[in-house]
């Protein structure tokens, strides 16, 4: 029996090369080895974007297209939209009954966001409960493994504590999930900071060859290398970091490294080489994107089938949950 895996992403916009090199590559690998369920968690997006929900629908579509183009295969894994599986909301309600407020107030991501996010009013009930909804996502499928970044570890710890508390009260129904830390190569954006949509420095998975080159061409390099004749230091160059991720030609990388340090090669030539490698990686990605983007019926069928598969698993767990709690058994 394959181990069960759940992970999710909030639909907040187009995904970029950072997502591709981190989470997505990892998710694509995992779909062969595990029984994976990947969710576009639109309820989670509403939690912070409730005052303007106008982008959520389109963002779900973008995320799905990015996932499929990156190589998530609906034949190998289950891809669903969270709100299409109503059991997420139902289990969230059940778990909210037994989750002590202290666990939520103490959560470092909660404290951090309340302090740092000023343009949104986050003083609402569900925002505090973010980790409870996330726990419901995972526990609904009895996932044993959850591939996420280090930033999610506190949420996973809360999910595990919720399982222990639930099982203590009602018997062994839920499964304690384990975190599976995603290896995340360093992918800086065009300005040298971490690639992020909110910094406006992202190269998107869906960028056309022209847009991609324009972003690479104008990307920051070693700031100390002002003139073509100045030697540079690749270790201080964000373009070099992207080479490390997308360029597997070791001989060429050695040449570029030495060329930079001796001013033998200019930044534009180095970027042109990088462009070739990124473009090569993008070929299958763009091919898959075209297939789904131009076939709305196919995309809709896939969304529908994903929801159906997820509902079967989720329905099973919810039945066990309400029976364990001791509610009146449901008509089947
Ligand atoms: N909180 C996660 C993030 O911001 C997204 C998420 C929601 C998630 N539910 C999940 C991740 C369940 C893993 C499992 O990245």
Coordinates of C-alpha atoms and ligand atoms in Angstrom, one line a residue:
X1 CA 0.0 0.0 0.0
X2 CA 1.4 3.4 -1.0
X3 CA 1.6 6.0 1.7
X4 CA -1.0 8.8 1.4
X5 CA 0.2 12.3 0.8
X6 CA -1.7 15.6 0.9
X7 CA -0.4 19.1 0.1
X8 CA -2.1 22.3 -1.0
X9 CA -1.5 25.8 -2.4
X10 CA -3.5 28.9 -2.0
X11 CA -4.7 30.3 -5.3
X12 CA -3.1 33.8 -5.0
X13 CA -1.9 34.1 -8.6
X14 CA 0.4 32.7 -11.2
X15 CA 3.2 30.4 -10.0
X16 CA 6.9 31.1 -10.7
X17 CA 10.2 29.4 -11.1
X18 CA 10.7 29.3 -7.3
X19 CA 7.5 27.2 -7.0
X20 CA 8.7 25.1 -10.0
X21 CA 12.1 24.3 -8.6
X22 CA 10.8 23.8 -5.1
X23 CA 7.3 22.4 -4.4
X24 CA 6.2 21.4 -7.9
X25 CA 9.3 19.4 -8.9
X26 CA 9.0 17.6 -5.6
X27 CA 5.2 17.0 -6.0
X28 CA 5.7 15.6 -9.5
X29 CA 8.3 13.1 -8.3
X30 CA 6.1 12.1 -5.4
X31 CA 3.1 11.2 -7.5
X32 CA 4.9 8.0 -8.7
X33 CA 5.8 6.8 -5.3
X34 CA 2.8 7.9 -3.2
X35 CA -0.9 8.1 -3.3
X36 CA -1.0 11.9 -3.6
X37 CA -3.8 14.4 -3.3
X38 CA -3.1 18.0 -4.2
X39 CA -5.6 20.7 -3.4
X40 CA -6.1 24.2 -4.6
X41 CA -7.2 25.6 -1.2
X42 CA -9.6 28.4 -2.2
X43 CA -11.2 28.6 1.3
X44 CA -7.7 29.4 2.6
X45 CA -7.4 32.2 0.0
X46 CA -10.7 33.7 1.0
X47 CA -9.5 33.9 4.6
X48 CA -7.1 36.7 3.7
X49 CA -8.8 38.0 0.6
X50 CA -12.4 38.1 1.8
X51 CA -12.7 41.8 1.1
X52 CA -12.0 41.3 -2.5
X53 CA -12.7 37.8 -3.7
X54 CA -12.8 38.7 -7.3
X55 CA -9.5 37.1 -8.3
X56 CA -10.0 33.7 -6.6
X57 CA -11.8 32.0 -9.4
X58 CA -9.3 33.0 -12.0
X59 CA -6.4 32.3 -9.7
X60 CA -7.6 28.7 -9.2
X61 CA -7.6 28.2 -12.9
X62 CA -4.0 29.7 -13.2
X63 CA -2.8 27.4 -10.4
X64 CA -4.4 24.4 -11.9
X65 CA -2.8 25.2 -15.3
X66 CA 0.6 25.7 -13.7
X67 CA 0.3 22.4 -11.9
X68 CA -0.6 20.5 -15.0
X69 CA 2.0 22.2 -17.1
X70 CA 4.7 21.4 -14.4
X71 CA 3.7 17.7 -14.8
X72 CA 1.1 16.8 -12.2
X73 CA -0.8 14.1 -13.9
X74 CA -4.4 13.5 -13.0
X75 CA -3.9 9.8 -14.0
X76 CA -1.3 9.5 -11.2
X77 CA -2.6 11.7 -8.5
X78 CA -5.8 13.4 -7.3
X79 CA -6.1 17.1 -8.1
X80 CA -9.0 18.9 -6.5
X81 CA -10.3 22.3 -5.5
X82 CA -10.9 22.5 -1.8
X83 CA -14.4 24.1 -2.0
X84 CA -15.5 21.3 -4.3
X85 CA -15.1 18.8 -1.5
X86 CA -17.5 20.1 1.2
X87 CA -16.1 17.7 3.8
X88 CA -13.2 20.1 4.2
X89 CA -15.5 22.6 5.8
X90 CA -17.4 20.0 7.7
X91 CA -14.2 18.5 9.3
X92 CA -13.0 22.0 10.0
X93 CA -16.1 22.6 12.0
X94 CA -15.7 19.4 14.0
X95 CA -12.0 20.1 14.7
X96 CA -12.8 23.7 15.7
X97 CA -14.8 22.3 18.6
X98 CA -11.8 20.6 20.2
X99 CA -9.0 23.0 19.4
X100 CA -7.9 25.1 22.3
X101 CA -7.6 28.8 21.5
X102 CA -4.2 28.9 23.2
X103 CA -2.7 26.7 20.5
X104 CA -3.9 29.1 17.8
X105 CA -2.9 32.4 19.6
X106 CA 0.5 30.9 20.2
X107 CA 1.1 29.9 16.6
X108 CA 4.1 31.9 15.3
X109 CA 2.7 32.5 11.8
X110 CA -0.4 34.0 13.4
X111 CA 1.6 36.3 15.6
X112 CA 3.8 37.3 12.7
X113 CA 1.0 38.0 10.3
X114 CA -1.1 40.0 12.7
X115 CA 2.0 42.2 13.4
X116 CA 3.2 42.6 9.8
X117 CA 0.1 42.7 7.6
X118 CA -1.4 46.2 7.8
X119 CA -3.3 46.5 4.6
X120 CA -5.8 43.8 5.5
X121 CA -8.0 43.4 8.6
X122 CA -7.1 39.9 9.8
X123 CA -8.8 40.2 13.2
X124 CA -11.5 37.7 12.2
X125 CA -12.5 34.4 13.6
X126 CA -11.4 32.2 10.6
X127 CA -8.0 33.7 10.3
X128 CA -7.1 32.6 13.8
X129 CA -8.4 29.2 12.8
X130 CA -6.2 28.9 9.7
X131 CA -4.2 26.0 11.1
X132 CA -7.5 24.2 11.9
X133 CA -8.7 24.4 8.3
X134 CA -5.3 23.2 7.2
X135 CA -5.4 20.3 9.6
X136 CA -8.8 19.4 8.2
X137 CA -7.4 19.3 4.7
X138 CA -4.8 16.8 5.7
X139 CA -6.7 14.7 8.2
X140 CA -9.7 14.3 5.9
X141 CA -7.6 12.1 3.7
X142 CA -5.7 10.5 6.6
X143 CA -2.5 11.7 4.9
X144 CA 0.7 10.3 6.5
X145 CA 3.0 12.7 4.7
X146 CA 2.7 16.4 4.0
X147 CA 5.4 17.9 1.7
X148 CA 5.7 21.6 2.7
X149 CA 8.4 24.1 3.4
X150 CA 9.8 24.9 6.9
X151 CA 7.4 27.8 7.2
X152 CA 4.5 25.4 7.6
X153 CA 6.0 23.3 10.4
X154 CA 4.1 25.0 13.2
X155 CA 0.9 24.3 11.3
X156 CA 1.8 20.7 11.0
X157 CA 2.6 20.4 14.7
X158 CA -0.9 21.8 15.5
X159 CA -2.5 19.3 13.1
X160 CA -0.7 16.5 15.0
X161 CA -1.9 17.8 18.3
X162 CA -5.4 18.0 17.1
X163 CA -5.2 14.4 16.0
X164 CA -4.1 13.3 19.4
X165 CA -6.8 15.3 21.2
X166 CA -9.5 14.0 18.8
X167 CA -8.4 10.4 19.1
X168 CA -8.2 10.8 22.9
X169 CA -11.8 11.9 23.1
X170 CA -13.4 9.7 20.4
X171 CA -11.1 6.8 19.6
X172 CA -8.5 6.1 17.0
X173 CA -10.0 7.6 13.9
X174 CA -7.6 10.2 12.6
X175 CA -4.0 9.7 11.5
X176 CA -1.0 11.8 12.7
X177 CA 0.6 13.3 9.7
X178 CA 4.3 13.8 9.3
X179 CA 6.0 16.7 7.7
X180 CA 8.2 16.0 4.7
X181 CA 10.3 19.0 4.3
X182 CA 10.6 20.1 0.6
X183 CA 14.1 20.6 -0.6
X184 CA 14.1 24.2 -1.8
X185 CA 17.0 25.4 -4.0
X186 CA 17.7 29.1 -3.9
X187 CA 15.8 30.9 -6.6
X188 CA 16.3 34.7 -6.5
X189 CA 14.0 37.0 -8.5
X190 CA 15.1 39.5 -11.1
X191 CA 16.1 42.0 -8.3
X192 CA 18.2 39.5 -6.4
X193 CA 15.8 39.1 -3.5
X194 CA 13.9 35.8 -3.0
X195 CA 11.6 35.3 -5.9
X196 CA 8.1 36.3 -4.9
X197 CA 4.9 37.5 -6.5
X198 CA 4.6 40.2 -3.9
X199 CA 8.1 41.6 -4.7
X200 CA 7.2 41.9 -8.4
X201 CA 10.5 40.1 -9.3
X202 CA 9.1 36.8 -10.4
X203 CA 9.6 34.8 -13.6
X204 CA 6.4 32.9 -14.1
X205 CA 6.0 29.4 -15.3
X206 CA 3.5 30.8 -17.8
X207 CA 5.8 33.5 -19.2
X208 CA 6.3 33.5 -23.0
X209 CA 9.8 33.1 -24.3
X210 CA 10.0 36.9 -25.0
X211 CA 8.9 37.9 -21.5
X212 CA 11.2 35.3 -20.0
X213 CA 14.2 36.7 -21.9
X214 CA 13.3 40.3 -21.1
X215 CA 13.3 39.4 -17.4
X216 CA 16.5 37.5 -17.6
X217 CA 18.2 40.1 -19.8
X218 CA 17.5 42.9 -17.2
X219 CA 18.1 40.7 -14.2
X220 CA 20.5 41.9 -11.5
X221 CA 24.0 40.4 -11.5
X222 CA 27.0 40.8 -9.1
X223 CA 26.5 44.5 -8.2
X224 CA 30.3 44.9 -7.9
X225 CA 30.8 44.1 -11.5
X226 CA 30.0 47.5 -13.0
X227 CA 31.8 47.3 -16.3
X228 CA 32.3 44.4 -18.7
X229 CA 36.0 44.5 -18.0
X230 CA 35.5 44.1 -14.2
X231 CA 35.9 40.6 -12.9
X232 CA 32.8 39.3 -11.2
X233 CA 32.0 36.9 -8.3
X234 CA 29.4 34.3 -9.3
X235 CA 28.7 33.6 -5.7
X236 CA 27.3 37.1 -5.4
X237 CA 25.3 36.8 -8.6
X238 CA 21.6 35.9 -8.6
X239 CA 21.8 34.8 -12.3
X240 CA 24.4 32.2 -11.2
X241 CA 22.0 30.9 -8.6
X242 CA 19.5 30.2 -11.4
X243 CA 22.2 28.5 -13.4
X244 CA 22.7 26.2 -10.5
X245 CA 19.1 25.2 -10.7
X246 CA 18.5 24.9 -14.4
X247 CA 21.9 24.3 -16.0
X248 CA 23.2 20.7 -15.6
X249 CA 26.1 21.1 -18.0
X250 CA 28.9 21.0 -15.5
X251 CA 31.7 21.8 -18.1
X252 CA 29.8 24.8 -19.3
X253 CA 29.2 26.0 -15.7
X254 CA 32.9 25.7 -14.9
X255 CA 33.7 27.8 -18.0
X256 CA 31.1 30.4 -17.0
X257 CA 32.4 30.5 -13.5
X258 CA 36.0 31.1 -14.6
X259 CA 34.9 33.4 -17.3
X260 CA 33.0 35.6 -14.8
X261 CA 35.9 35.7 -12.4
X262 CA 38.4 36.7 -15.1
X263 CA 36.1 39.1 -17.0
X264 CA 36.5 36.7 -19.9
X265 CA 32.7 36.6 -20.5
X266 CA 30.1 39.3 -20.1
X267 CA 26.9 39.1 -18.2
X268 CA 24.7 39.2 -21.3
X269 CA 26.5 36.1 -22.8
X270 CA 26.1 34.3 -19.5
X271 CA 22.4 35.1 -19.4
X272 CA 22.0 33.9 -23.0
X273 CA 23.4 30.5 -22.0
X274 CA 21.0 30.5 -19.0
X275 CA 18.2 31.3 -21.3
X276 CA 18.9 28.2 -23.4
X277 CA 18.7 26.0 -20.3
X278 CA 15.5 27.5 -19.0
X279 CA 13.9 27.4 -22.4
X280 CA 14.8 23.7 -22.7
X281 CA 13.1 23.0 -19.4
X282 CA 10.1 25.1 -20.5
X283 CA 9.5 23.0 -23.7
X284 CA 7.5 20.2 -22.1
X285 CA 5.9 22.6 -19.7
X286 CA 4.6 24.9 -22.4
X287 CA 3.4 21.8 -24.4
X288 CA 1.3 20.6 -21.5
X289 CA 0.0 24.0 -20.8
X290 CA -1.2 24.4 -24.4
X291 CA -3.1 21.1 -24.3
X292 CA -5.2 22.2 -21.3
X293 CA -5.4 25.9 -22.0
X294 CA -7.0 25.3 -25.4
X295 CA -9.4 22.7 -24.2
X296 CA -11.9 24.1 -21.6
X297 CA -13.9 20.9 -21.7
X298 CA -10.9 18.8 -20.8
X299 CA -10.0 21.1 -17.9
X300 CA -13.6 21.1 -16.6
X301 CA -13.7 17.3 -16.8
X302 CA -10.5 17.0 -14.9
X303 CA -11.7 19.4 -12.1
X304 CA -14.9 17.4 -11.9
X305 CA -13.2 14.0 -11.7
X306 CA -10.7 15.3 -9.1
X307 CA -13.6 16.4 -6.9
X308 CA -15.4 13.1 -7.3
X309 CA -12.3 11.1 -6.3
X310 CA -11.6 13.3 -3.4
X311 CA -15.2 13.2 -2.2
X312 CA -15.1 9.4 -2.0
X313 CA -12.1 9.5 0.4
X314 CA -13.4 12.5 2.3
X315 CA -16.9 11.0 2.7
X316 CA -15.4 7.8 4.2
X317 CA -13.5 9.7 6.8
X318 CA -16.4 12.0 7.7
X319 CA -18.6 9.0 8.3
X320 CA -16.1 7.6 10.7
X321 CA -15.7 11.0 12.3
X322 CA -19.4 11.6 13.0
X323 CA -19.9 8.0 14.1
X324 CA -16.9 8.2 16.5
X325 CA -18.3 11.5 18.0
X326 CA -21.6 9.6 18.4
X327 CA -24.0 11.5 16.3
X328 CA -27.1 9.8 14.9
X329 CA -25.8 7.6 12.1
X330 CA -26.5 8.9 8.7
X331 CA -28.7 7.3 6.0
X332 CA -26.3 5.9 3.4
Ligands
LIG1 N1 -0.8 26.8 4.4 C1 -0.2 26.3 3.2 C2 0.6 27.5 2.6 O1 0.4 28.6 2.9 C3 -1.2 25.9 2.2 C4 -2.0 24.7 2.7 C5 -3.3 24.7 3.0 C6 -1.6 23.4 2.9 N2 -3.8 23.5 3.4 C7 -2.7 22.7 3.4 C8 -0.3 22.8 2.7 C9 -2.6 21.3 3.7 C10 -0.2 21.4 3.0 C11 -1.3 20.7 3.5 O2 1.6 27.2 1.9

